[in-house]
Coordinates of C-alpha atoms and ligand atoms in Angstrom, one line a residue:
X1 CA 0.0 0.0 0.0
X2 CA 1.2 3.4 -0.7
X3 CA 2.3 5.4 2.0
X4 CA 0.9 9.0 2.3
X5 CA 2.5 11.7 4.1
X6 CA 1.1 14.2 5.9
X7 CA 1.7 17.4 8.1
X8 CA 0.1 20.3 9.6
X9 CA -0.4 23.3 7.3
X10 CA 1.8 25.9 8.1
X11 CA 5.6 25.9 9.7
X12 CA 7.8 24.5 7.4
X13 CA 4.8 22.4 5.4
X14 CA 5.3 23.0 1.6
X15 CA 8.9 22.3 1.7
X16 CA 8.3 19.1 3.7
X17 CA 5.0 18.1 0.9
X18 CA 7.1 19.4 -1.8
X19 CA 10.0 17.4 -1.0
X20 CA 7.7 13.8 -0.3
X21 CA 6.0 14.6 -3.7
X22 CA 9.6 14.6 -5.5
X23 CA 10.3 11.6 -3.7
X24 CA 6.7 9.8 -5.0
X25 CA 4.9 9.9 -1.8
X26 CA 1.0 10.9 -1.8
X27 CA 1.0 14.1 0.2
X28 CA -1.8 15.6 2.8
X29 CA -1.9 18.8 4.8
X30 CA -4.0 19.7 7.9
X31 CA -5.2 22.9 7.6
X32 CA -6.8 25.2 10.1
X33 CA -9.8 26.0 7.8
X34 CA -9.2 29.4 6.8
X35 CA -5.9 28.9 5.7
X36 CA -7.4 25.3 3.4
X37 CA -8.0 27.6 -0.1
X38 CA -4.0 29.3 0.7
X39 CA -2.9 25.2 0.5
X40 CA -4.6 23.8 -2.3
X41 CA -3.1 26.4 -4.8
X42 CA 0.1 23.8 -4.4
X43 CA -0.2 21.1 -7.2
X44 CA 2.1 19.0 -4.9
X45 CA -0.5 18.5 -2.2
X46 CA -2.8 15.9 -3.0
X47 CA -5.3 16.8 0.0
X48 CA -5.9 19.1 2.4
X49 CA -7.8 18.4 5.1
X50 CA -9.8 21.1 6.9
X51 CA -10.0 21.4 11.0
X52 CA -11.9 24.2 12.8
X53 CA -9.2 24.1 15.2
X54 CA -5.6 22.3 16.4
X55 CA -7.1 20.7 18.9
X56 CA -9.3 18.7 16.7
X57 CA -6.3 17.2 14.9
X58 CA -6.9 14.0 17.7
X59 CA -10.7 13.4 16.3
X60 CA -9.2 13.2 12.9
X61 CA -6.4 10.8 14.2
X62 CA -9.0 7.7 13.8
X63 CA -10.4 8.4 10.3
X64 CA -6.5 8.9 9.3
X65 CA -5.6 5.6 10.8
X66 CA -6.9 3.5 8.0
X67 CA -5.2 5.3 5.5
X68 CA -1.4 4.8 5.5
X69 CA -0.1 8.0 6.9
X70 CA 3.2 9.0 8.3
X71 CA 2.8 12.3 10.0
X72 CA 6.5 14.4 9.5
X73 CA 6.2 16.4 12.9
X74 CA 7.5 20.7 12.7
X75 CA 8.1 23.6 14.9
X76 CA 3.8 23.8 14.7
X77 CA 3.1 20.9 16.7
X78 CA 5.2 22.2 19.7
X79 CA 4.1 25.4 19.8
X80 CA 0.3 24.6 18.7
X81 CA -0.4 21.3 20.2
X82 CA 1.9 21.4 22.8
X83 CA 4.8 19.0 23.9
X84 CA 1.7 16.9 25.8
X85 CA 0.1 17.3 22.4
X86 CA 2.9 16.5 20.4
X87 CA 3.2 13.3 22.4
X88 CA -0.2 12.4 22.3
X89 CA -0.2 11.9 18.5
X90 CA -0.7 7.6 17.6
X91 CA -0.4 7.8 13.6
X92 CA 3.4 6.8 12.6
X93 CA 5.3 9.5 13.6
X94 CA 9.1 10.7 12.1
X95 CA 10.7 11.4 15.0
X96 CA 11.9 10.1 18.7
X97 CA 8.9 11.6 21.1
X98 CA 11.7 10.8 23.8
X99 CA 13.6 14.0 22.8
X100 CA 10.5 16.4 23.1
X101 CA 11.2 16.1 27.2
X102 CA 14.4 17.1 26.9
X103 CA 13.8 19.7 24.2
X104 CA 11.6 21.4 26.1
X105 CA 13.4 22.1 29.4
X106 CA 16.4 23.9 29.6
X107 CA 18.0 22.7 32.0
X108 CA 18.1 19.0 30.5
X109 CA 19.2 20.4 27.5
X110 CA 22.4 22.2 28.9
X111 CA 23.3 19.0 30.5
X112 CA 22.8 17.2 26.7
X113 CA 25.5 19.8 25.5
X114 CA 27.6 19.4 28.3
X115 CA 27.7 15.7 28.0
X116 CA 28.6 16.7 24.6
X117 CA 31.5 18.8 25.2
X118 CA 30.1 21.7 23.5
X119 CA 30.8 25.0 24.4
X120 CA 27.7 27.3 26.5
X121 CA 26.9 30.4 27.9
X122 CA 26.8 30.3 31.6
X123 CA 23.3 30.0 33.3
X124 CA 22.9 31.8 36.4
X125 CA 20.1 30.0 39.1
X126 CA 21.1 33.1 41.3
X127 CA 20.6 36.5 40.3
X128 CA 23.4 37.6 42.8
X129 CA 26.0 35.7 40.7
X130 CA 25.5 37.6 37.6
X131 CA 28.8 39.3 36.8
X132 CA 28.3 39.9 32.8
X133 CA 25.6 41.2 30.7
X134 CA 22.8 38.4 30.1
X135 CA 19.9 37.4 28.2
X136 CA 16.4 37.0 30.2
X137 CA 14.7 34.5 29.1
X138 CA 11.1 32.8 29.7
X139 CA 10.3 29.2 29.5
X140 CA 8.2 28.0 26.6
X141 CA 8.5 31.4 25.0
X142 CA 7.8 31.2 21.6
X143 CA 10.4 32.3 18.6
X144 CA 12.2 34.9 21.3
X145 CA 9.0 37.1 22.1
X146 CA 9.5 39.3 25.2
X147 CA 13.3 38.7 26.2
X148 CA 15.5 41.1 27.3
X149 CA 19.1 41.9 28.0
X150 CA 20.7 43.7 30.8
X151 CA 24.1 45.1 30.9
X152 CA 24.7 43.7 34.8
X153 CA 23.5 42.5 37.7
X154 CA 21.9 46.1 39.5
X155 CA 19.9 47.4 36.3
X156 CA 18.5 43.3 36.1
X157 CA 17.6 43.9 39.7
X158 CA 15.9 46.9 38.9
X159 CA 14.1 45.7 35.9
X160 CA 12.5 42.6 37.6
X161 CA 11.4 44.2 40.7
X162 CA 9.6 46.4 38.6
X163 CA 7.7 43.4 37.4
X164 CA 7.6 40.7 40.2
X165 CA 5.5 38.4 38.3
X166 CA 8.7 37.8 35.5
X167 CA 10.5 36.1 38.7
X168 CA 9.8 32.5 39.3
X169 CA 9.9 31.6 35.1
X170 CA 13.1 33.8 34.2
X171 CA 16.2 31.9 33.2
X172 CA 19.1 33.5 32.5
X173 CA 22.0 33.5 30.5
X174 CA 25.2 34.9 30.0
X175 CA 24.7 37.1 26.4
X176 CA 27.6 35.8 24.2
X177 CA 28.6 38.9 21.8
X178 CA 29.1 37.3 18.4
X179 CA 26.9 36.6 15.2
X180 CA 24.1 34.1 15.0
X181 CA 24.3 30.8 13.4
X182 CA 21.7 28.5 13.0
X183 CA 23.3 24.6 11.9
X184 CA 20.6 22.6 10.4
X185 CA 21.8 18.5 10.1
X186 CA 20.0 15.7 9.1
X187 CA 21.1 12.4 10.8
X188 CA 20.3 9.1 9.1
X189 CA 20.3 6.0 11.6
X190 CA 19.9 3.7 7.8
X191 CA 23.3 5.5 7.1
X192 CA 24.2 5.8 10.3
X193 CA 26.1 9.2 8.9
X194 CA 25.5 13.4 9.8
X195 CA 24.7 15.5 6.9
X196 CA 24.8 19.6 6.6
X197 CA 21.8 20.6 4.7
X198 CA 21.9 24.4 5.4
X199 CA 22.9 27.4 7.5
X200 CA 21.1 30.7 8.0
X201 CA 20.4 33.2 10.7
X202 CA 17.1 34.7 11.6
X203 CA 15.6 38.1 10.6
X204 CA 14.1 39.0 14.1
X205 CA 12.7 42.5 15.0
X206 CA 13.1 44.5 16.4
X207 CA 16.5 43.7 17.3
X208 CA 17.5 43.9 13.5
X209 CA 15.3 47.2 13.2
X210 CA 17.7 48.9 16.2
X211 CA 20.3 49.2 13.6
X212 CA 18.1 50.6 11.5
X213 CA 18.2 54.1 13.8
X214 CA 20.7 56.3 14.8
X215 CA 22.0 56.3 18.1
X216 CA 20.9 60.0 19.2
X217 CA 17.4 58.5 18.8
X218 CA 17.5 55.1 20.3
X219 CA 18.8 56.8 23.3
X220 CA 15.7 58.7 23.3
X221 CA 13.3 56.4 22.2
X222 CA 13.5 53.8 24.8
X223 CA 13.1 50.4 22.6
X224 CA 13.1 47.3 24.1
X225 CA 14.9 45.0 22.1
X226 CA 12.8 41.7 21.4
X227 CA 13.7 38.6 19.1
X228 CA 10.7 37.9 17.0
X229 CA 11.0 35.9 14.4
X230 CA 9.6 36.7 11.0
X231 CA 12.0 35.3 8.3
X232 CA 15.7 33.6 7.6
X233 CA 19.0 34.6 5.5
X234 CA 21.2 31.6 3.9
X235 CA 24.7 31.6 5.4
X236 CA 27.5 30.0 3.8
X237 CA 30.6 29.9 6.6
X238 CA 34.2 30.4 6.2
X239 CA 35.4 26.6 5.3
X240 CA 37.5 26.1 8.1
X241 CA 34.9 26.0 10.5
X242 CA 33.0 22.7 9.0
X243 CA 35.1 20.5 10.2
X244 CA 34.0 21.8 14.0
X245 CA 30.1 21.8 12.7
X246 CA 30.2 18.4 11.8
X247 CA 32.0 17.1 15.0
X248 CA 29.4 19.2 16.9
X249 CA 26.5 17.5 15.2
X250 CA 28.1 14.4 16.2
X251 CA 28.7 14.8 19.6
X252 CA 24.9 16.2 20.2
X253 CA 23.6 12.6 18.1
X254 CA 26.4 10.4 19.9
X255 CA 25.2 11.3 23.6
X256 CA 21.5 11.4 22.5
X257 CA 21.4 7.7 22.3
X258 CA 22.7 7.7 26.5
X259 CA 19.8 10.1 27.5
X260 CA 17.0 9.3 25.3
X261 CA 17.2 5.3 23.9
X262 CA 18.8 3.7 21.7
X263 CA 16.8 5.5 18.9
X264 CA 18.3 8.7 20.7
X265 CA 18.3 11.9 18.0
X266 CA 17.4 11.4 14.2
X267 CA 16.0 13.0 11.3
X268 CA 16.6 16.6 10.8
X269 CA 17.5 18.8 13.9
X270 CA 19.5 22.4 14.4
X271 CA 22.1 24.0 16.7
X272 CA 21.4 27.3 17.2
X273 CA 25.0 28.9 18.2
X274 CA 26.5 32.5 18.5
X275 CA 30.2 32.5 17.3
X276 CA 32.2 35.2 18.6
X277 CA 35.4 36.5 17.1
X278 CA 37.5 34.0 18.1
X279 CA 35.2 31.7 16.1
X280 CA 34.1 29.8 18.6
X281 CA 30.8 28.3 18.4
X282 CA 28.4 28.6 21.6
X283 CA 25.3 26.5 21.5
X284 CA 22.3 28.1 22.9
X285 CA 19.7 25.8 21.9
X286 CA 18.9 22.8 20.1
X287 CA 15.7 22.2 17.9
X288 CA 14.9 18.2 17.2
X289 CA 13.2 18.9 14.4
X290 CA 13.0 20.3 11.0
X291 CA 13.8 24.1 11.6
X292 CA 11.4 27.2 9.7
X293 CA 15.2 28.1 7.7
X294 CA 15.4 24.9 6.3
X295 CA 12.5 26.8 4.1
X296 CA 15.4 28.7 2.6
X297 CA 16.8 25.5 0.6
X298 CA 13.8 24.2 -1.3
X299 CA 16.3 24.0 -3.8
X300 CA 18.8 22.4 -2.0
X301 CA 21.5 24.2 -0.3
X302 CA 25.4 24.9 -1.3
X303 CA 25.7 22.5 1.3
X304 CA 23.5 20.0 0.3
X305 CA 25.0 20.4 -3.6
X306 CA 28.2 19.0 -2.5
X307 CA 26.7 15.2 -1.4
X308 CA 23.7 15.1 -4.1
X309 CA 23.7 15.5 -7.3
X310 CA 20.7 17.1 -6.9
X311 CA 18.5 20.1 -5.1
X312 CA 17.6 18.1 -2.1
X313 CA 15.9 20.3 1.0
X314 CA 15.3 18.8 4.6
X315 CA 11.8 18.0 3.5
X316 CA 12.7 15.9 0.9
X317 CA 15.6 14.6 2.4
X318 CA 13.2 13.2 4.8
X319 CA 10.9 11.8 2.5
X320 CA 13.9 9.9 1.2
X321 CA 15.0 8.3 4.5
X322 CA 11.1 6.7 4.5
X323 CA 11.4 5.5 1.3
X324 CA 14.8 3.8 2.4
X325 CA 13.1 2.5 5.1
X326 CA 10.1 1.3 3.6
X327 CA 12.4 -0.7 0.8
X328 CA 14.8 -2.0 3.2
X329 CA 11.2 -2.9 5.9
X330 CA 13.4 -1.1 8.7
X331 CA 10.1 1.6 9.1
X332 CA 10.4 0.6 12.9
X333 CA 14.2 2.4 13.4
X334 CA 13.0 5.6 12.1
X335 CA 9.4 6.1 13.1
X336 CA 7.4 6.0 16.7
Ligands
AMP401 P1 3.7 29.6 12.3 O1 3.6 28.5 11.3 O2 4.3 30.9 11.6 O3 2.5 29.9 13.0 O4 4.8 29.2 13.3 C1 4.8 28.0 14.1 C2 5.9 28.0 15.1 O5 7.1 28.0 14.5 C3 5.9 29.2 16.0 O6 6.4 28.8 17.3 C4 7.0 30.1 15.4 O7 7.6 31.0 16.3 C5 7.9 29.1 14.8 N1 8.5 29.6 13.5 C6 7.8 29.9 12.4 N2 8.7 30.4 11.4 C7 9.9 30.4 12.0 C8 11.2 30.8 11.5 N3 11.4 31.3 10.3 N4 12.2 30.7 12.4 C9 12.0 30.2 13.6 N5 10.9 29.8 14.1 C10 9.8 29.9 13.3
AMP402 P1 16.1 31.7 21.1 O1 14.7 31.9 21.5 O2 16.9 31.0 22.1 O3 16.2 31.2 19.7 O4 16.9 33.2 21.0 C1 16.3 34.3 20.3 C2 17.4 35.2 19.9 O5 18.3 35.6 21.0 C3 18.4 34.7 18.9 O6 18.7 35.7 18.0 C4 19.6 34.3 19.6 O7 20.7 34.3 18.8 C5 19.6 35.3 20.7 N1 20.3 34.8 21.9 C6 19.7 33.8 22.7 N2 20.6 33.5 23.7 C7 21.7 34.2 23.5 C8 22.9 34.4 24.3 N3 23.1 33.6 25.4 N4 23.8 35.3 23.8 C9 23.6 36.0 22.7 N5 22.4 35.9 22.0 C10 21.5 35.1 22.4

């Protein structure tokens, strides 16, 4: 029987449906009905199925179970059906739903990368050891909305007593002054071998709208920089640094089998890192999934053109792994 693949609309969910359909898959997408006429202008997606809301995705779940559906899981599912959510879902599933634990708290996840050997910003638990400037963050915020920097320890103080609620669900970290990176791998477990299929950084405002004004006004203007998300540039990095981005993604897959099962980290996942001038790479956070910049390499990426002969993007690179799987009846390694 044919397999069909199928994701929520939205996220990264054209390139994912684009890529299956090169590959020979059926494709579906699960729209939030408004956005159903937007999807089916894209020859590539054989259906799209409507839902009033995400929530309902589960009352679809049995209808879906008698067709032959893998569902390729995206930075959506997370933030719109939550990790609980995410977990819930019983159709096949691309992806080890052991990882979404340690995704989503921060603290596991700096012990991953530590395990790993990678380099980190210090954390702070006390806000009396903060000796450098930092970046406040809040858990479970979405794409960077509503952090905030502070230049030391008294005008942090200052800022949170102002707002006593921020308290108990602040984390904070040491704010690393370098340029943003974002390393998106793919890790085969049928090839048991790490793949590079793109770099970019994000386009977040306003923080890349501060540059956009003198000084002698942002002085008086009193902006509050925030790190919204609302597109990607490529990046292609000096060629002497591969060798380090490889052995990173490595490390981060290696260790994954020791805290999540032997299935531990596959697919398509992302370091996000800030290298500072004395190019040294500091992870900040790890995605387990297909990343929204992947969206930049449809096409394939300059990456991505030196080990295929032709444009392959995350999506389709995924949709190629399940068709391996499927001819080689080894489904079981890759889905859960
Ligand atoms: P959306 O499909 O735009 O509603 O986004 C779904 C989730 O993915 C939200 O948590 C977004 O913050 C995140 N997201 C969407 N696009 C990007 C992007 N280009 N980079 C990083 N995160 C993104
Ligand atoms: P995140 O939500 O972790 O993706 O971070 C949002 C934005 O803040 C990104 O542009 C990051 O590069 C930046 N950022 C996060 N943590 C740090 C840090 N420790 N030092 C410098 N920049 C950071």
């Amino acid at each position: 029987m044919r397999y069909i693949i199928a994701t929520l609309a939205s996220h990264s969910c054209l390139q994912i449906l684009k890529g299956a359909k090169d590959e020979g898959f059926r494709t579906m997408a699960i729209a939030i009905e408004n956005k159903v006429s937007f999807y089916k202008r894209f020859k590539f997606i054989d259906e799209v199925i409507g839902i009033p809301d995400y929530k309902q995705f589960y009352l679809l779940e049995n209808r879906l179970k008698r067709k032959n559906i893998i569902i390729i899981p995206h930075g959506s599912f997370v933030a719109y059906l939550g990790k609980e959510g995410d977990e819930k879902i019983t159709l096949p599933y691309f992806g080890n739903k052991k990882i979404l634990e340690i995704e989503a708290d921060r603290d596991k996840q700096h012990d991953w990368f530590k395990k790993s050997g990678l380099l980190l910003p210090r954390m702070y638990k006390n806000i009396e050891d903060v000796d450098k400037a930092v970046i406040v963050k809040y858990h479970g915020a979405q794409g960077g909305y509503g952090y905030f920097l502070s230049p030391d320890k008294n005008t942090l103080k200052t800022k949170l007593s102002k707002n006593k609620s921020l308290n108990s669900k602040i984390f904070l970290q040491e704010y690393i002054v370098g340029v943003p990176i974002y390393l998106q791998y793919f890790f085969s477990p049928l090839d048991n071998k790490i793949e590079l299929m793109g770099i970019d950084r994000r386009y977040e405002t306003n923080i890349d709208g501060l540059g956009r004004i003198p000084a002698y006004m942002q002085s008086k203007m009193n902006i509050i920089p925030s790190f919204t998300v609302v597109g990607n540039f490529p990046i292609v990095v000096r060629e002497s640094l591969l060798p380090s981005i490889y052995e990173m993604g490595e490390k981060v897959v290696e260790t994954a089998k020791e805290i999540a099962g032997p299935k531990g980290l596959y697919g398509p996942f992302c370091l996000e890192t800030v290298v500072t001038s004395d190019q040294q790479f500091y992870v900040i956070e790890i995605s387990c999934r297909i990343v929204a910049g992947t969206n930049l390499f449809i096409s394939g990426s300059q990456y991505t053109d030196l080990s295929y002969g032709e444009p392959i993007s995350t999506g389709r690179r995924i949709a190629r792994e399940i068709k391996k799987a499927i001819k080689l009846k080894q489904l079981d390694k890759i889905l859960d």
